[in-house]
mmCIF file with all atom_site columns, C-alpha atoms in Angstrom:
data_model
loop_
_atom_site.group_PDB
_atom_site.id
_atom_site.type_symbol
_atom_site.label_atom_id
_atom_site.label_alt_id
_atom_site.label_comp_id
_atom_site.label_asym_id
_atom_site.label_entity_id
_atom_site.label_seq_id
_atom_site.pdbx_PDB_ins_code
_atom_site.Cartn_x
_atom_site.Cartn_y
_atom_site.Cartn_z
_atom_site.occupancy
_atom_site.B_iso_or_equiv
_atom_site.pdbx_formal_charge
_atom_site.auth_seq_id
_atom_site.auth_comp_id
_atom_site.auth_asym_id
_atom_site.auth_atom_id
_atom_site.pdbx_PDB_model_num
ATOM 1   C CA . UNK C 1 1   ? 75.389  91.102  96.887  1.00 0.00 ? 1   UNK C CA 1
ATOM 2   C CA . UNK C 1 2   ? 76.703  90.115  100.213 1.00 0.00 ? 2   UNK C CA 1
ATOM 3   C CA . UNK C 1 3   ? 73.777  89.890  103.542 1.00 0.00 ? 3   UNK C CA 1
ATOM 4   C CA . UNK C 1 4   ? 75.170  89.770  106.351 1.00 0.00 ? 4   UNK C CA 1
ATOM 5   C CA . UNK C 1 5   ? 72.552  89.000  109.402 1.00 0.00 ? 5   UNK C CA 1
ATOM 6   C CA . UNK C 1 6   ? 73.264  92.009  112.015 1.00 0.00 ? 6   UNK C CA 1
ATOM 7   C CA . UNK C 1 7   ? 72.442  90.584  115.632 1.00 0.00 ? 7   UNK C CA 1
ATOM 8   C CA . UNK C 1 8   ? 70.937  92.698  117.707 1.00 0.00 ? 8   UNK C CA 1
ATOM 9   C CA . UNK C 1 9   ? 68.428  94.113  114.788 1.00 0.00 ? 9   UNK C CA 1
ATOM 10  C CA . UNK C 1 10  ? 65.739  91.782  112.572 1.00 0.00 ? 10  UNK C CA 1
ATOM 11  C CA . UNK C 1 11  ? 67.079  92.895  109.393 1.00 0.00 ? 11  UNK C CA 1
ATOM 12  C CA . UNK C 1 12  ? 70.502  92.738  107.850 1.00 0.00 ? 12  UNK C CA 1
ATOM 13  C CA . UNK C 1 13  ? 72.576  95.240  105.657 1.00 0.00 ? 13  UNK C CA 1
ATOM 14  C CA . UNK C 1 14  ? 73.202  94.566  101.802 1.00 0.00 ? 14  UNK C CA 1
ATOM 15  C CA . UNK C 1 15  ? 76.324  95.464  101.011 1.00 0.00 ? 15  UNK C CA 1
ATOM 16  C CA . UNK C 1 16  ? 78.105  95.229  97.227  1.00 0.00 ? 16  UNK C CA 1
ATOM 17  C CA . UNK C 1 17  ? 80.989  94.402  96.506  1.00 0.00 ? 17  UNK C CA 1
ATOM 18  C CA . UNK C 1 18  ? 81.800  96.303  95.178  1.00 0.00 ? 18  UNK C CA 1
ATOM 19  C CA . UNK C 1 19  ? 82.513  98.441  98.887  1.00 0.00 ? 19  UNK C CA 1
ATOM 20  C CA . UNK C 1 20  ? 84.023  95.329  100.468 1.00 0.00 ? 20  UNK C CA 1
ATOM 21  C CA . UNK C 1 21  ? 86.743  95.723  97.383  1.00 0.00 ? 21  UNK C CA 1
ATOM 22  C CA . UNK C 1 22  ? 86.984  99.768  98.551  1.00 0.00 ? 22  UNK C CA 1
ATOM 23  C CA . UNK C 1 23  ? 86.699  98.822  102.633 1.00 0.00 ? 23  UNK C CA 1
ATOM 24  C CA . UNK C 1 24  ? 90.118  96.714  101.492 1.00 0.00 ? 24  UNK C CA 1
ATOM 25  C CA . UNK C 1 25  ? 91.921  98.709  100.078 1.00 0.00 ? 25  UNK C CA 1
ATOM 26  C CA . UNK C 1 26  ? 90.978  101.314 102.640 1.00 0.00 ? 26  UNK C CA 1
ATOM 27  C CA . UNK C 1 27  ? 92.122  99.495  105.598 1.00 0.00 ? 27  UNK C CA 1
ATOM 28  C CA . UNK C 1 28  ? 95.524  98.487  103.555 1.00 0.00 ? 28  UNK C CA 1
ATOM 29  C CA . UNK C 1 29  ? 94.606  94.686  102.942 1.00 0.00 ? 29  UNK C CA 1
ATOM 30  C CA . UNK C 1 30  ? 94.175  95.132  99.722  1.00 0.00 ? 30  UNK C CA 1
ATOM 31  C CA . UNK C 1 31  ? 96.165  97.480  96.979  1.00 0.00 ? 31  UNK C CA 1
ATOM 32  C CA . UNK C 1 32  ? 95.182  97.792  93.256  1.00 0.00 ? 32  UNK C CA 1
ATOM 33  C CA . UNK C 1 33  ? 98.194  98.303  90.893  1.00 0.00 ? 33  UNK C CA 1
ATOM 34  C CA . UNK C 1 34  ? 98.186  101.835 90.838  1.00 0.00 ? 34  UNK C CA 1
ATOM 35  C CA . UNK C 1 35  ? 98.772  101.975 94.362  1.00 0.00 ? 35  UNK C CA 1
ATOM 36  C CA . UNK C 1 36  ? 101.641 99.237  94.782  1.00 0.00 ? 36  UNK C CA 1
ATOM 37  C CA . UNK C 1 37  ? 102.717 101.620 91.544  1.00 0.00 ? 37  UNK C CA 1
ATOM 38  C CA . UNK C 1 38  ? 103.314 104.645 93.404  1.00 0.00 ? 38  UNK C CA 1
ATOM 39  C CA . UNK C 1 39  ? 104.415 102.638 97.104  1.00 0.00 ? 39  UNK C CA 1
ATOM 40  C CA . UNK C 1 40  ? 107.126 100.649 95.150  1.00 0.00 ? 40  UNK C CA 1
ATOM 41  C CA . UNK C 1 41  ? 108.667 104.532 93.522  1.00 0.00 ? 41  UNK C CA 1
ATOM 42  C CA . UNK C 1 42  ? 107.758 105.482 97.845  1.00 0.00 ? 42  UNK C CA 1
ATOM 43  C CA . UNK C 1 43  ? 110.640 102.758 98.469  1.00 0.00 ? 43  UNK C CA 1
ATOM 44  C CA . UNK C 1 44  ? 112.682 103.301 95.631  1.00 0.00 ? 44  UNK C CA 1
ATOM 45  C CA . UNK C 1 45  ? 113.346 107.660 96.822  1.00 0.00 ? 45  UNK C CA 1
ATOM 46  C CA . UNK C 1 46  ? 113.672 106.826 100.465 1.00 0.00 ? 46  UNK C CA 1
ATOM 47  C CA . UNK C 1 47  ? 116.305 104.217 99.329  1.00 0.00 ? 47  UNK C CA 1
ATOM 48  C CA . UNK C 1 48  ? 117.857 106.306 97.019  1.00 0.00 ? 48  UNK C CA 1
ATOM 49  C CA . UNK C 1 49  ? 117.357 110.108 98.755  1.00 0.00 ? 49  UNK C CA 1
ATOM 50  C CA . UNK C 1 50  ? 120.394 111.020 95.850  1.00 0.00 ? 50  UNK C CA 1
ATOM 51  C CA . UNK C 1 51  ? 118.016 109.885 92.689  1.00 0.00 ? 51  UNK C CA 1
ATOM 52  C CA . UNK C 1 52  ? 116.042 112.116 90.636  1.00 0.00 ? 52  UNK C CA 1
ATOM 53  C CA . UNK C 1 53  ? 112.190 111.568 89.294  1.00 0.00 ? 53  UNK C CA 1
ATOM 54  C CA . UNK C 1 54  ? 114.009 112.058 85.946  1.00 0.00 ? 54  UNK C CA 1
ATOM 55  C CA . UNK C 1 55  ? 116.323 109.072 86.867  1.00 0.00 ? 55  UNK C CA 1
ATOM 56  C CA . UNK C 1 56  ? 113.367 106.540 87.615  1.00 0.00 ? 56  UNK C CA 1
ATOM 57  C CA . UNK C 1 57  ? 112.564 103.873 85.421  1.00 0.00 ? 57  UNK C CA 1
ATOM 58  C CA . UNK C 1 58  ? 110.442 101.276 85.852  1.00 0.00 ? 58  UNK C CA 1
ATOM 59  C CA . UNK C 1 59  ? 112.459 98.904  83.476  1.00 0.00 ? 59  UNK C CA 1
ATOM 60  C CA . UNK C 1 60  ? 115.803 100.572 84.666  1.00 0.00 ? 60  UNK C CA 1
ATOM 61  C CA . UNK C 1 61  ? 118.276 97.771  86.327  1.00 0.00 ? 61  UNK C CA 1
ATOM 62  C CA . UNK C 1 62  ? 120.375 97.005  89.480  1.00 0.00 ? 62  UNK C CA 1
ATOM 63  C CA . UNK C 1 63  ? 123.324 97.909  86.848  1.00 0.00 ? 63  UNK C CA 1
ATOM 64  C CA . UNK C 1 64  ? 121.637 101.287 85.641  1.00 0.00 ? 64  UNK C CA 1
ATOM 65  C CA . UNK C 1 65  ? 121.911 102.281 89.684  1.00 0.00 ? 65  UNK C CA 1
ATOM 66  C CA . UNK C 1 66  ? 125.457 103.488 90.759  1.00 0.00 ? 66  UNK C CA 1
ATOM 67  C CA . UNK C 1 67  ? 124.407 103.056 94.452  1.00 0.00 ? 67  UNK C CA 1
ATOM 68  C CA . UNK C 1 68  ? 122.692 100.475 94.201  1.00 0.00 ? 68  UNK C CA 1
ATOM 69  C CA . UNK C 1 69  ? 125.226 97.305  96.052  1.00 0.00 ? 69  UNK C CA 1
ATOM 70  C CA . UNK C 1 70  ? 123.887 94.722  98.188  1.00 0.00 ? 70  UNK C CA 1
ATOM 71  C CA . UNK C 1 71  ? 122.547 96.829  101.472 1.00 0.00 ? 71  UNK C CA 1
ATOM 72  C CA . UNK C 1 72  ? 120.399 98.610  98.784  1.00 0.00 ? 72  UNK C CA 1
ATOM 73  C CA . UNK C 1 73  ? 118.775 95.669  98.059  1.00 0.00 ? 73  UNK C CA 1
ATOM 74  C CA . UNK C 1 74  ? 118.530 94.625  101.400 1.00 0.00 ? 74  UNK C CA 1
ATOM 75  C CA . UNK C 1 75  ? 116.736 97.850  102.061 1.00 0.00 ? 75  UNK C CA 1
ATOM 76  C CA . UNK C 1 76  ? 114.307 98.108  98.740  1.00 0.00 ? 76  UNK C CA 1
ATOM 77  C CA . UNK C 1 77  ? 113.350 93.957  99.389  1.00 0.00 ? 77  UNK C CA 1
ATOM 78  C CA . UNK C 1 78  ? 113.042 95.105  103.188 1.00 0.00 ? 78  UNK C CA 1
ATOM 79  C CA . UNK C 1 79  ? 111.114 97.946  103.084 1.00 0.00 ? 79  UNK C CA 1
ATOM 80  C CA . UNK C 1 80  ? 108.739 96.141  100.769 1.00 0.00 ? 80  UNK C CA 1
ATOM 81  C CA . UNK C 1 81  ? 108.127 93.692  102.788 1.00 0.00 ? 81  UNK C CA 1
ATOM 82  C CA . UNK C 1 82  ? 107.289 95.965  105.477 1.00 0.00 ? 82  UNK C CA 1
ATOM 83  C CA . UNK C 1 83  ? 105.008 98.111  103.439 1.00 0.00 ? 83  UNK C CA 1
ATOM 84  C CA . UNK C 1 84  ? 102.963 95.752  102.112 1.00 0.00 ? 84  UNK C CA 1
ATOM 85  C CA . UNK C 1 85  ? 103.602 92.492  105.044 1.00 0.00 ? 85  UNK C CA 1
ATOM 86  C CA . UNK C 1 86  ? 104.430 90.227  102.854 1.00 0.00 ? 86  UNK C CA 1
ATOM 87  C CA . UNK C 1 87  ? 108.563 87.900  103.035 1.00 0.00 ? 87  UNK C CA 1
ATOM 88  C CA . UNK C 1 88  ? 110.310 87.435  99.858  1.00 0.00 ? 88  UNK C CA 1
ATOM 89  C CA . UNK C 1 89  ? 112.451 84.409  99.544  1.00 0.00 ? 89  UNK C CA 1
ATOM 90  C CA . UNK C 1 90  ? 116.200 84.968  99.451  1.00 0.00 ? 90  UNK C CA 1
ATOM 91  C CA . UNK C 1 91  ? 115.701 83.274  95.614  1.00 0.00 ? 91  UNK C CA 1
ATOM 92  C CA . UNK C 1 92  ? 113.394 86.059  95.142  1.00 0.00 ? 92  UNK C CA 1
ATOM 93  C CA . UNK C 1 93  ? 115.018 88.592  96.852  1.00 0.00 ? 93  UNK C CA 1
ATOM 94  C CA . UNK C 1 94  ? 118.149 88.416  94.666  1.00 0.00 ? 94  UNK C CA 1
ATOM 95  C CA . UNK C 1 95  ? 116.414 88.193  91.162  1.00 0.00 ? 95  UNK C CA 1
ATOM 96  C CA . UNK C 1 96  ? 114.383 91.269  92.062  1.00 0.00 ? 96  UNK C CA 1
ATOM 97  C CA . UNK C 1 97  ? 116.958 93.519  89.257  1.00 0.00 ? 97  UNK C CA 1
ATOM 98  C CA . UNK C 1 98  ? 114.281 96.517  88.960  1.00 0.00 ? 98  UNK C CA 1
ATOM 99  C CA . UNK C 1 99  ? 110.935 98.456  89.959  1.00 0.00 ? 99  UNK C CA 1
ATOM 100 C CA . UNK C 1 100 ? 108.877 96.915  87.501  1.00 0.00 ? 100 UNK C CA 1
ATOM 101 C CA . UNK C 1 101 ? 110.478 92.832  88.966  1.00 0.00 ? 101 UNK C CA 1
ATOM 102 C CA . UNK C 1 102 ? 109.118 93.950  92.610  1.00 0.00 ? 102 UNK C CA 1
ATOM 103 C CA . UNK C 1 103 ? 106.103 95.083  91.358  1.00 0.00 ? 103 UNK C CA 1
ATOM 104 C CA . UNK C 1 104 ? 105.433 92.038  90.124  1.00 0.00 ? 104 UNK C CA 1
ATOM 105 C CA . UNK C 1 105 ? 107.431 90.068  92.913  1.00 0.00 ? 105 UNK C CA 1
ATOM 106 C CA . UNK C 1 106 ? 104.292 92.266  95.633  1.00 0.00 ? 106 UNK C CA 1
ATOM 107 C CA . UNK C 1 107 ? 101.265 91.451  93.580  1.00 0.00 ? 107 UNK C CA 1
ATOM 108 C CA . UNK C 1 108 ? 102.356 87.111  93.431  1.00 0.00 ? 108 UNK C CA 1
ATOM 109 C CA . UNK C 1 109 ? 103.117 87.861  97.136  1.00 0.00 ? 109 UNK C CA 1
ATOM 110 C CA . UNK C 1 110 ? 98.933  89.997  97.000  1.00 0.00 ? 110 UNK C CA 1
ATOM 111 C CA . UNK C 1 111 ? 96.995  87.513  95.441  1.00 0.00 ? 111 UNK C CA 1
#
């Protein structure tokens, strides 16, 4: 438990760590694994609008997508950076070859 003094009152409010965790998630400052995966999947469907749900795969690589070219790569990276408020290095941007790798890179920046 964390006690936060409130200057206008003579008492304090006790807030649990769990409450703070959920508050940060709600505020978009902290994401859990499921949310990150959901958002990455949404990014993939934005970048590849003709991609069918059945053709999406976390382990599918760049070579498995017909239209994953350098422009699509740039869009994936840019959308992820904007959604999560992070910035990938040039090397990281080049190394991402699957949805799973994108999730892993995002996680490494959010920790």
